[in-house]
CSV table of C-alpha atoms and ligand atoms in Angstrom, one decimal:
chain,number,residue,atom,x,y,z
A,1,MET,CA,17.1,22.6,-12.4
A,2,ARG,CA,17.5,24.8,-9.3
A,3,THR,CA,15.4,25.2,-6.0
A,4,GLN,CA,15.8,26.1,-2.3
A,5,VAL,CA,14.4,22.9,-0.8
A,6,GLY,CA,14.5,19.8,-2.9
A,7,ILE,CA,11.4,17.1,-1.2
A,8,VAL,CA,12.1,13.6,-2.1
A,9,GLY,CA,8.8,11.5,-1.9
A,10,SER,CA,5.1,13.5,-1.9
A,11,GLY,CA,3.3,11.6,0.7
A,12,PRO,CA,2.1,13.4,3.6
A,13,SER,CA,5.7,14.5,5.1
A,14,GLY,CA,7.0,15.7,1.3
A,15,LEU,CA,3.6,17.6,0.6
A,16,LEU,CA,2.8,19.3,3.6
A,17,LEU,CA,6.5,20.4,4.0
A,18,ALA,CA,6.4,22.0,0.4
A,19,GLN,CA,2.9,23.7,1.5
A,20,ILE,CA,4.5,25.3,4.8
A,21,LEU,CA,7.3,26.3,2.8
A,22,ALA,CA,5.2,28.1,0.0
A,23,GLN,CA,3.4,29.9,2.3
A,24,GLN,CA,6.7,31.6,3.6
A,25,GLY,CA,7.8,32.2,0.1
A,26,ILE,CA,10.2,29.2,0.1
A,27,GLU,CA,10.4,27.1,-3.4
A,28,SER,CA,10.7,23.6,-3.0
A,29,ILE,CA,10.8,20.8,-5.7
A,30,ILE,CA,9.1,17.3,-5.1
A,31,VAL,CA,10.6,14.0,-6.6
A,32,GLU,CA,8.3,11.3,-6.4
A,33,ASN,CA,8.7,7.8,-7.5
A,34,ARG,CA,5.2,6.7,-8.2
A,35,SER,CA,1.9,8.3,-10.4
A,36,ARG,CA,-0.5,10.8,-8.9
A,37,GLU,CA,-3.0,8.3,-9.4
A,38,TYR,CA,-1.3,6.0,-7.3
A,39,VAL,CA,0.0,8.1,-4.4
A,40,GLU,CA,-4.0,9.3,-4.2
A,41,ALA,CA,-5.3,5.9,-4.0
A,42,ARG,CA,-3.1,4.8,-1.2
A,43,VAL,CA,-5.3,3.8,1.7
A,44,ARG,CA,-3.5,4.3,5.5
A,45,ALA,CA,-3.8,5.9,8.5
A,46,GLY,CA,-7.3,7.9,9.9
A,47,VAL,CA,-6.6,9.5,13.0
A,48,ILE,CA,-5.5,12.8,13.2
A,49,GLU,CA,-4.3,14.3,16.4
A,50,HIS,CA,-6.0,18.0,18.0
A,51,GLY,CA,-2.4,19.6,17.2
A,52,ALA,CA,-1.8,18.0,13.8
A,53,VAL,CA,-5.6,19.4,12.7
A,54,ASP,CA,-4.1,22.7,13.8
A,55,VAL,CA,-1.1,22.5,11.5
A,56,LEU,CA,-3.2,21.4,8.5
A,57,THR,CA,-5.7,24.3,9.3
A,58,ARG,CA,-2.6,26.9,9.3
A,59,ALA,CA,-1.3,25.3,6.4
A,60,GLY,CA,-4.6,26.5,4.5
A,61,VAL,CA,-5.6,22.8,4.2
A,62,GLY,CA,-8.0,22.2,6.9
A,63,ASP,CA,-11.4,23.4,4.9
A,64,ARG,CA,-12.6,19.7,3.6
A,65,LEU,CA,-11.3,18.0,7.4
A,66,HIS,CA,-13.5,20.4,9.1
A,67,ARG,CA,-16.3,20.1,7.0
A,68,GLU,CA,-16.1,15.9,6.2
A,69,GLY,CA,-13.6,14.8,9.2
A,70,LEU,CA,-15.5,13.3,12.5
A,71,ARG,CA,-14.4,14.6,15.8
A,72,HIS,CA,-14.0,12.1,18.5
A,73,ASP,CA,-14.2,13.0,22.1
A,74,GLY,CA,-13.4,9.1,23.3
A,75,VAL,CA,-12.3,5.5,22.1
A,76,HIS,CA,-13.9,2.2,23.3
A,77,LEU,CA,-11.6,-0.4,24.3
A,78,GLN,CA,-12.8,-4.3,24.7
A,79,TRP,CA,-12.2,-7.5,26.1
A,80,PRO,CA,-14.8,-10.5,26.3
A,81,GLY,CA,-17.8,-9.3,28.0
A,82,GLU,CA,-16.7,-5.5,28.5
A,83,ARG,CA,-16.5,-2.4,26.5
A,84,ARG,CA,-15.5,0.6,28.1
A,85,ARG,CA,-14.9,4.3,27.2
A,86,ILE,CA,-12.2,6.6,27.7
A,87,ASP,CA,-13.7,10.2,27.4
A,88,PHE,CA,-10.7,12.5,25.7
A,89,VAL,CA,-12.2,15.7,26.6
A,90,ASP,CA,-12.9,14.9,30.5
A,91,ALA,CA,-9.3,12.7,30.6
A,92,CYS,CA,-7.3,15.7,28.9
A,93,GLY,CA,-9.3,18.4,27.4
A,94,GLN,CA,-8.4,17.3,23.9
A,95,SER,CA,-10.2,15.2,21.0
A,96,VAL,CA,-9.2,13.5,17.4
A,97,TRP,CA,-10.3,13.6,14.2
A,98,VAL,CA,-10.9,10.8,11.7
A,99,TYR,CA,-9.9,11.8,8.4
A,100,GLY,CA,-8.7,9.5,5.9
A,101,GLN,CA,-4.5,10.0,5.0
A,102,THR,CA,-6.1,9.8,1.2
A,103,GLU,CA,-8.0,13.0,2.1
A,104,ILE,CA,-5.4,14.7,3.4
A,105,THR,CA,-3.1,13.5,0.4
A,106,LYS,CA,-5.6,14.5,-2.3
A,107,ASP,CA,-6.2,18.0,-0.4
A,108,LEU,CA,-2.5,18.8,-0.5
A,109,ILE,CA,-1.5,17.4,-3.9
A,110,ASN,CA,-4.6,19.7,-5.2
A,111,ILE,CA,-3.4,23.0,-3.5
A,112,ARG,CA,0.2,22.6,-4.5
A,113,VAL,CA,-0.8,21.8,-8.0
A,114,SER,CA,-3.2,24.7,-8.2
A,115,ASP,CA,0.0,26.7,-6.8
A,116,GLY,CA,2.0,25.9,-9.6
A,117,GLN,CA,4.4,23.2,-7.3
A,118,GLN,CA,6.9,20.9,-9.6
A,119,ILE,CA,6.3,17.4,-8.7
A,120,HIS,CA,7.9,15.4,-10.6
A,121,TRP,CA,6.0,11.9,-10.7
A,122,GLU,CA,7.0,8.6,-11.5
A,123,ALA,CA,10.9,9.5,-11.2
A,124,SER,CA,13.3,6.6,-10.9
A,125,ASP,CA,16.6,6.3,-9.9
A,126,THR,CA,16.3,8.8,-7.1
A,127,ALA,CA,19.6,9.6,-5.5
A,128,ILE,CA,20.9,12.4,-3.0
A,129,VAL,CA,24.5,13.7,-4.1
A,130,GLY,CA,26.6,16.1,-1.8
A,131,ALA,CA,24.4,16.2,1.3
A,132,ASP,CA,27.8,16.9,3.3
A,133,THR,CA,28.5,19.4,0.9
A,134,ASP,CA,26.8,23.2,0.5
A,135,HIS,CA,25.7,22.0,-2.5
A,136,PRO,CA,23.7,19.0,-2.0
A,137,GLN,CA,21.9,17.5,-5.3
A,138,ILE,CA,18.5,15.2,-6.1
A,139,THR,CA,19.2,13.3,-9.0
A,140,PHE,CA,17.1,11.1,-10.8
A,141,VAL,CA,15.7,9.7,-14.2
A,142,ASP,CA,12.1,11.2,-15.5
A,143,VAL,CA,8.9,9.9,-16.6
A,144,ASP,CA,10.3,10.1,-20.2
A,145,GLY,CA,13.6,8.5,-19.3
A,146,LYS,CA,15.8,11.5,-18.9
A,147,PRO,CA,18.1,11.7,-16.8
A,148,GLN,CA,17.7,15.3,-14.3
A,149,THR,CA,19.7,17.2,-11.6
A,150,VAL,CA,18.1,19.4,-9.3
A,151,GLU,CA,20.4,21.8,-7.3
A,152,CYS,CA,19.3,22.7,-3.9
A,153,ASP,CA,20.2,24.7,-0.9
A,154,TYR,CA,18.8,22.0,1.5
A,155,VAL,CA,17.2,18.2,0.7
A,156,ALA,CA,14.7,16.9,2.7
A,157,GLY,CA,14.1,13.5,2.7
A,158,CYS,CA,10.3,12.5,2.8
A,159,ASP,CA,10.3,9.4,1.0
A,160,GLY,CA,9.2,6.6,3.4
A,161,PHE,CA,10.4,3.6,4.9
A,162,HIS,CA,11.6,2.4,1.6
A,163,GLY,CA,12.9,5.3,0.5
A,164,ALA,CA,16.5,6.3,-0.9
A,165,SER,CA,17.3,9.1,1.4
A,166,ARG,CA,17.8,7.2,5.0
A,167,PRO,CA,20.4,5.0,2.8
A,168,THR,CA,22.4,7.9,2.0
A,169,ILE,CA,23.4,8.8,5.4
A,170,PRO,CA,26.6,6.5,6.2
A,171,GLU,CA,26.0,3.6,8.6
A,172,SER,CA,29.2,5.1,10.4
A,173,VAL,CA,26.7,7.8,11.7
A,174,ARG,CA,23.5,6.2,11.9
A,175,SER,CA,22.0,4.4,14.4
A,176,VAL,CA,18.7,2.1,14.2
A,177,ALA,CA,16.6,0.8,17.0
A,178,GLN,CA,14.1,-1.4,15.9
A,179,ARG,CA,11.5,-4.1,17.1
A,180,VAL,CA,9.6,-6.5,14.7
A,181,TYR,CA,6.6,-7.9,16.4
A,182,PRO,CA,5.3,-11.0,15.9
A,183,PHE,CA,2.2,-10.5,13.9
A,184,ALA,CA,0.7,-8.6,11.5
A,185,TRP,CA,-3.1,-6.4,10.8
A,186,LEU,CA,-4.9,-7.4,7.9
A,187,GLY,CA,-7.0,-4.1,7.1
A,188,ILE,CA,-10.3,-3.5,4.8
A,189,LEU,CA,-12.0,-0.8,3.8
A,190,ALA,CA,-15.8,-1.8,3.7
A,191,GLU,CA,-19.1,-0.1,2.0
A,192,VAL,CA,-20.9,-0.2,5.4
A,193,ALA,CA,-22.0,2.0,7.6
A,194,PRO,CA,-20.1,2.0,10.9
A,195,SER,CA,-21.7,-0.2,13.6
A,196,THR,CA,-20.3,2.2,16.1
A,197,ASP,CA,-20.3,5.8,17.0
A,198,GLU,CA,-16.0,5.6,17.9
A,199,LEU,CA,-13.3,3.5,17.3
A,200,ILE,CA,-13.4,0.1,19.1
A,201,TYR,CA,-9.8,-1.5,20.0
A,202,ALA,CA,-11.1,-5.0,21.2
A,203,TRP,CA,-8.9,-7.7,22.9
A,204,HIS,CA,-9.7,-11.5,22.3
A,205,PRO,CA,-7.9,-14.8,22.5
A,206,ASP,CA,-8.1,-15.2,19.0
A,207,GLY,CA,-6.3,-12.0,18.8
A,208,PHE,CA,-6.7,-8.3,18.3
A,209,ALA,CA,-9.6,-6.6,16.0
A,210,MET,CA,-10.5,-2.8,15.5
A,211,HIS,CA,-13.2,-1.1,14.4
A,212,SER,CA,-12.3,2.7,12.5
A,213,MET,CA,-14.5,4.3,9.8
A,214,ARG,CA,-13.9,7.0,7.2
A,215,SER,CA,-17.9,8.7,6.6
A,216,ASP,CA,-21.1,7.6,7.6
A,217,LYS,CA,-21.1,5.0,4.9
A,218,VAL,CA,-17.7,4.0,4.6
A,219,SER,CA,-16.2,1.6,7.7
A,220,ARG,CA,-12.4,0.5,7.9
A,221,LEU,CA,-11.4,-2.7,10.2
A,222,TYR,CA,-8.3,-4.4,11.2
A,223,LEU,CA,-7.7,-8.0,12.6
A,224,GLN,CA,-4.5,-9.3,14.2
A,225,VAL,CA,-3.0,-12.1,11.8
A,226,ALA,CA,0.5,-14.2,11.6
A,227,PRO,CA,3.1,-12.0,10.0
A,228,ASP,CA,3.5,-14.4,7.1
A,229,ASP,CA,-0.2,-15.2,6.6
A,230,ASP,CA,-1.2,-14.5,2.9
A,231,ILE,CA,-4.3,-12.0,2.4
A,232,ALA,CA,-5.5,-15.2,-0.2
A,233,ASN,CA,-6.3,-17.0,2.6
A,234,TRP,CA,-9.0,-14.7,4.1
A,235,SER,CA,-12.1,-14.6,2.3
A,236,ASP,CA,-14.5,-11.6,2.9
A,237,ASP,CA,-16.3,-14.2,4.7
A,238,ARG,CA,-13.6,-15.2,7.2
A,239,ILE,CA,-12.9,-11.6,7.6
A,240,TRP,CA,-16.4,-10.8,8.9
A,241,ASP,CA,-16.7,-13.7,10.8
A,242,GLY,CA,-13.4,-13.0,12.6
A,243,LEU,CA,-14.4,-9.6,13.0
A,244,SER,CA,-18.1,-10.5,14.3
A,245,THR,CA,-16.3,-12.8,17.0
A,246,ARG,CA,-13.4,-10.7,18.6
A,247,MET,CA,-15.5,-7.8,18.6
A,248,ALA,CA,-18.6,-9.5,19.8
A,249,LEU,CA,-20.6,-7.9,22.4
A,250,ASP,CA,-24.2,-8.3,24.2
A,251,GLY,CA,-26.9,-6.4,22.5
A,252,TRP,CA,-24.2,-4.6,19.7
A,253,THR,CA,-24.2,-6.3,16.2
A,254,LEU,CA,-21.6,-6.1,13.4
A,255,GLN,CA,-22.8,-4.7,10.4
A,256,SER,CA,-21.1,-6.3,7.3
A,257,GLY,CA,-20.8,-5.2,3.7
A,258,PRO,CA,-18.8,-5.1,0.2
A,259,THR,CA,-15.0,-4.9,0.7
A,260,LEU,CA,-13.4,-1.9,-1.1
A,261,GLU,CA,-9.8,-3.0,-0.1
A,262,LYS,CA,-7.9,-5.4,1.6
A,263,SER,CA,-4.2,-5.9,2.2
A,264,ILE,CA,-1.6,-7.5,5.3
A,265,THR,CA,0.9,-4.9,6.7
A,266,PRO,CA,3.6,-6.1,9.3
A,267,MET,CA,4.2,-4.5,12.3
A,268,ARG,CA,7.3,-2.9,13.6
A,269,SER,CA,9.1,-0.3,15.5
A,270,PHE,CA,12.3,1.5,14.0
A,271,VAL,CA,13.9,4.9,14.6
A,272,SER,CA,16.8,5.7,12.9
A,273,SER,CA,18.9,8.8,14.3
A,274,PRO,CA,20.0,11.5,14.1
A,275,MET,CA,17.3,13.1,11.4
A,276,ARG,CA,19.9,15.0,10.0
A,277,TRP,CA,23.3,14.9,7.8
A,278,GLY,CA,24.9,17.8,6.5
A,279,ARG,CA,21.9,19.4,4.4
A,280,LEU,CA,20.0,16.6,4.3
A,281,PHE,CA,17.0,16.3,6.8
A,282,LEU,CA,14.7,13.1,7.2
A,283,ALA,CA,11.0,13.5,8.1
A,284,GLY,CA,8.3,10.8,8.8
A,285,ASP,CA,8.5,7.2,7.7
A,286,ALA,CA,11.9,7.9,6.1
A,287,SER,CA,13.3,8.1,9.6
A,288,HIS,CA,10.5,6.3,11.6
A,289,ILE,CA,8.0,3.7,12.0
A,290,VAL,CA,5.5,2.8,14.4
A,291,PRO,CA,2.8,0.1,14.5
A,292,PRO,CA,-0.5,1.3,14.0
A,293,THR,CA,-2.2,0.5,17.2
A,294,GLY,CA,-1.4,3.9,18.6
A,295,ALA,CA,-2.6,6.0,15.4
A,296,LYS,CA,0.8,7.8,15.4
A,297,GLY,CA,2.6,7.2,11.9
A,298,LEU,CA,1.0,10.0,10.2
A,299,ASN,CA,0.8,12.3,13.2
A,300,LEU,CA,4.6,11.9,13.6
A,301,ALA,CA,5.1,13.1,9.9
A,302,ILE,CA,3.2,16.1,10.3
A,303,ALA,CA,4.9,16.8,13.5
A,304,ASP,CA,8.2,16.2,12.2
A,305,VAL,CA,7.3,18.7,9.1
A,306,THR,CA,6.2,21.5,11.4
A,307,LYS,CA,9.4,21.7,13.0
A,308,LEU,CA,11.5,21.2,9.6
A,309,GLY,CA,9.5,23.6,7.7
A,310,ALA,CA,10.1,26.6,10.7
A,311,ALA,CA,13.9,25.4,10.8
A,312,LEU,CA,14.4,25.9,7.0
A,313,ALA,CA,12.3,28.9,6.8
A,314,MET,CA,15.1,30.5,9.9
A,315,ALA,CA,17.8,29.0,7.8
A,316,ILE,CA,17.0,30.6,4.2
A,317,GLN,CA,15.7,33.6,5.6
A,318,GLN,CA,17.3,35.0,8.4
A,319,GLY,CA,20.6,32.7,7.9
A,320,LYS,CA,20.1,31.6,11.6
A,321,VAL,CA,20.8,27.8,12.2
A,322,ASP,CA,19.7,27.3,15.5
A,323,LEU,CA,16.4,25.3,14.7
A,324,ILE,CA,18.2,23.1,12.0
A,325,ASP,CA,20.8,22.5,14.3
A,326,SER,CA,18.2,21.3,17.2
A,327,TYR,CA,15.7,20.0,14.8
A,328,SER,CA,17.0,16.1,15.3
A,329,ASP,CA,17.1,16.1,18.7
A,330,ASP,CA,13.7,18.2,18.9
A,331,ALA,CA,11.9,15.8,16.8
A,332,LEU,CA,13.2,12.6,18.0
A,333,ARG,CA,11.7,13.7,21.7
A,334,ARG,CA,8.0,13.3,20.2
A,335,VAL,CA,9.1,10.2,17.9
A,336,TRP,CA,10.1,8.4,21.2
A,337,GLN,CA,7.1,9.5,23.2
A,338,SER,CA,4.9,8.0,20.6
A,339,THR,CA,7.4,4.9,19.7
A,340,HIS,CA,6.9,3.9,23.5
A,341,PHE,CA,3.3,4.8,23.3
A,342,SER,CA,2.5,2.4,20.0
A,343,TRP,CA,4.6,0.0,21.6
A,344,TRP,CA,2.6,0.0,24.8
A,345,MET,CA,-0.9,-0.1,23.1
A,346,THR,CA,0.1,-3.0,20.8
A,347,SER,CA,1.9,-5.0,23.7
A,348,MET,CA,-1.6,-4.2,25.8
A,349,LEU,CA,-3.8,-5.3,23.0
A,350,HIS,CA,-2.1,-7.7,20.7
A,351,THR,CA,-2.8,-11.8,21.8
A,352,PRO,CA,0.8,-13.5,22.0
A,353,PRO,CA,1.5,-16.3,20.0
A,354,SER,CA,0.5,-19.4,21.7
A,355,ALA,CA,3.7,-21.1,20.9
A,356,ASP,CA,4.9,-18.4,23.6
A,357,PRO,CA,6.2,-19.8,26.9
A,358,ASP,CA,4.5,-17.1,29.0
A,359,ALA,CA,1.8,-16.7,26.8
A,360,ALA,CA,-0.7,-17.3,29.5
A,361,PHE,CA,0.9,-14.9,32.0
A,362,LEU,CA,1.2,-12.0,29.3
A,363,ARG,CA,-2.7,-12.3,28.1
A,364,GLN,CA,-3.4,-12.1,31.9
A,365,MET,CA,-1.6,-8.5,32.1
A,366,GLN,CA,-3.1,-7.6,29.5
A,367,ILE,CA,-6.5,-7.9,30.7
A,368,THR,CA,-5.4,-6.6,34.1
A,369,GLN,CA,-4.2,-3.2,32.3
A,370,LEU,CA,-7.1,-2.6,30.2
A,371,ASP,CA,-9.1,-3.2,33.2
A,372,TYR,CA,-6.7,-0.4,35.3
A,373,VAL,CA,-6.6,2.0,32.4
A,374,THR,CA,-10.7,2.2,31.7
A,375,SER,CA,-11.3,2.3,35.8
A,376,SER,CA,-8.4,4.8,36.9
A,377,THR,CA,-9.1,8.3,36.3
A,378,ALA,CA,-5.3,8.7,36.3
A,379,ALA,CA,-4.5,5.9,33.9
A,380,ALA,CA,-7.1,7.0,31.8
A,381,ALA,CA,-5.7,10.8,31.0
A,382,GLY,CA,-2.3,9.0,30.6
A,383,LEU,CA,-3.6,6.8,27.5
A,384,ALA,CA,-5.6,10.3,26.7
A,385,GLU,CA,-3.0,12.3,26.3
A,386,ASN,CA,-0.9,10.2,24.4
A,387,TYR,CA,-3.4,9.3,22.0
A,388,THR,CA,-4.9,12.9,21.3
A,389,GLY,CA,-1.2,14.0,21.4
A,390,ALA,CA,-1.5,16.2,24.0
A,391,VAL,CA,1.6,15.5,25.7
A,392,LEU,CA,4.0,17.2,23.6
A,393,PRO,CA,3.3,20.6,21.6
A,394,TYR,CA,3.5,20.9,17.8
B,1,RFL,P1,4.7,7.8,3.0
B,1,RFL,O1,3.3,7.9,2.9
B,1,RFL,O2,5.2,6.7,2.7
B,1,RFL,O3,5.2,8.6,1.7
B,1,RFL,C1,6.9,8.4,1.1
B,1,RFL,C2,6.9,8.9,-0.2
B,1,RFL,O4,8.0,8.7,-1.0
B,1,RFL,C3,7.6,8.1,-2.1
B,1,RFL,N1,9.1,7.6,-2.6
B,1,RFL,C4,10.0,7.8,-3.2
B,1,RFL,N2,9.9,8.8,-3.8
B,1,RFL,C5,11.3,9.4,-4.8
B,1,RFL,N3,12.3,8.5,-4.8
B,1,RFL,C6,12.4,7.1,-4.1
B,1,RFL,N4,13.2,6.5,-4.1
B,1,RFL,C7,11.1,6.8,-3.0
B,1,RFL,N5,10.5,6.0,-2.3
B,1,RFL,C8,9.3,6.1,-2.0
B,1,RFL,C9,6.7,7.0,-1.8
B,1,RFL,O5,5.9,6.6,-3.4
B,1,RFL,C10,5.9,8.1,-1.1
B,1,RFL,O6,4.6,8.6,-1.8
B,1,RFL,O7,5.7,8.7,4.1
B,1,RFL,P2,5.4,9.6,4.7
B,1,RFL,O8,4.7,11.1,3.9
B,1,RFL,O9,6.5,9.7,6.0
B,1,RFL,O10,4.4,9.6,6.0
B,1,RFL,C11,4.0,8.7,6.8
B,1,RFL,C12,2.7,7.9,6.8
B,1,RFL,O11,2.4,7.4,5.5
B,1,RFL,C13,2.8,6.8,7.5
B,1,RFL,O12,3.3,7.2,8.6
B,1,RFL,C14,1.1,6.3,8.1
B,1,RFL,O13,0.3,5.9,6.9
B,1,RFL,C15,1.6,4.6,8.9
B,1,RFL,N6,0.6,4.2,8.7
B,1,RFL,C16,-0.7,4.5,9.3
B,1,RFL,N7,-0.4,5.2,10.6
B,1,RFL,C17,-1.6,5.7,11.3
B,1,RFL,O14,-1.3,6.6,12.3
B,1,RFL,N8,-2.4,4.8,11.1
B,1,RFL,C18,-2.6,3.7,10.5
B,1,RFL,O15,-4.0,3.4,10.2
B,1,RFL,C19,-1.8,3.7,8.9
B,1,RFL,N9,-1.9,2.4,8.5
B,1,RFL,C20,0.5,3.1,7.8
B,1,RFL,C21,-1.0,2.2,7.7
B,1,RFL,C22,1.2,2.7,6.9
B,1,RFL,C23,0.9,1.9,5.7
B,1,RFL,N10,2.6,1.3,4.9
B,1,RFL,C24,3.7,2.2,5.2
B,1,RFL,C25,2.4,0.1,4.5
B,1,RFL,C26,-1.0,1.0,6.4
B,1,RFL,C27,-0.2,1.1,5.5
B,1,RFL,C28,-0.1,0.1,4.5
B,2,PHB,C1,-7.6,4.0,10.6
B,2,PHB,O1,-8.6,4.6,11.0
B,2,PHB,O2,-6.9,3.3,9.6
B,2,PHB,C2,-6.8,3.9,12.4
B,2,PHB,C3,-7.3,4.5,13.3
B,2,PHB,C4,-6.8,3.7,14.1
B,2,PHB,C5,-5.8,3.3,14.3
B,2,PHB,C6,-5.1,2.7,13.6
B,2,PHB,C7,-5.6,3.2,12.1
B,2,PHB,O3,-5.0,2.8,15.7
């Protein structure tokens, strides 16, 4: 097989890149190690920045998002006895949209498949060969057990944190900065109307809790747990009790309902740079991971491929390499900004383990920060600019 851009991974990064390239008449082939059903069922992010909504709209996948997505003009920050709202529109003139990553993925797969996109589902042993030459290849074993080779002009590594792309770049070329947090998020998807109109991020001595949503009938909620905790320790009753306690507020009740999905995700910040090696370009989680507290992972993936799509189009159609040469530095600027914001939100909202000798001091710093960010117009604007993604253009 031969194509202009070989794409490893059909998560949001790979699919959106294929769509952006196709809009400009550039061919691609996607190689994905899971089945279409598995990819379409994965429950992950839910908050889409203003600029990311514009990108998806321009890419021709905004119809359902605009119909079914929920525009949120603010967010609630809470600690015991207080729930305060930050108004994004007042603070920085932008909003965010709540629309599941699962739905974006389905919308992208539908449009790509109806457009004739080649996606090799359930591929195994994916490898990128010759990325530092002019003739890179993706090799894999297809669903029927047959070895395959895709000859490419360029390769996009969009295969997430555990993919094959990043390790293709020699260690001598890569540098990694990371932080592993001493806690994890237990997330549930529940069949119950949200008990709130906007997201609630709650600090509590027992640990952080969060209320998000997917629709007027489905809620998404999270609890801070220990990184080595096991989901088997958490019955539905224990989860709902924890959520109710941590988000308690006089005059407000959390409605519970049947859980549709529950899982525990460890939290880390991780940035591998550069995002390019020869003709291999990394995008999304393949290159960086943020803790979910800032709602940035999916948005960064969308920002990366917006830049990468434009850069590859310029190289392929005009023979100009300026944008592919600056891709890594351009993308990393936003990556670091979101990494900082996600780390800051995480540090402000998660209760330090009680074994931490500074725990009492840190807790007081957190409450003081929450009080400040919800009472100073300037501080609220800083949070709003970062949360909505208004700081850096796409
Ligand atoms: P993805 O979505 O991980 O997609 C990568 C795709 O590559 C495939 N793959 C391979 N294909 C071929 N060969 C290989 N060797 C391969 N290895 C992997 C995978 O099957 C997959 O289809 O990365 P992408 O596209 O860069 O998108 C990034 C986002 O998915 C990610 O940033 C967010 O979902 C992160 N994230 C969250 N972000 C938020 O903003 N808010 C959230 O609430 C939130 N929750 C989450 C999350 C990530 C999670 N992960 C990664 C476990 C919850 C979870 C559970
Ligand atoms: C979600 O809706 O899944 C969600 C929202 C905000 C976050 C993280 C996850 O910060």
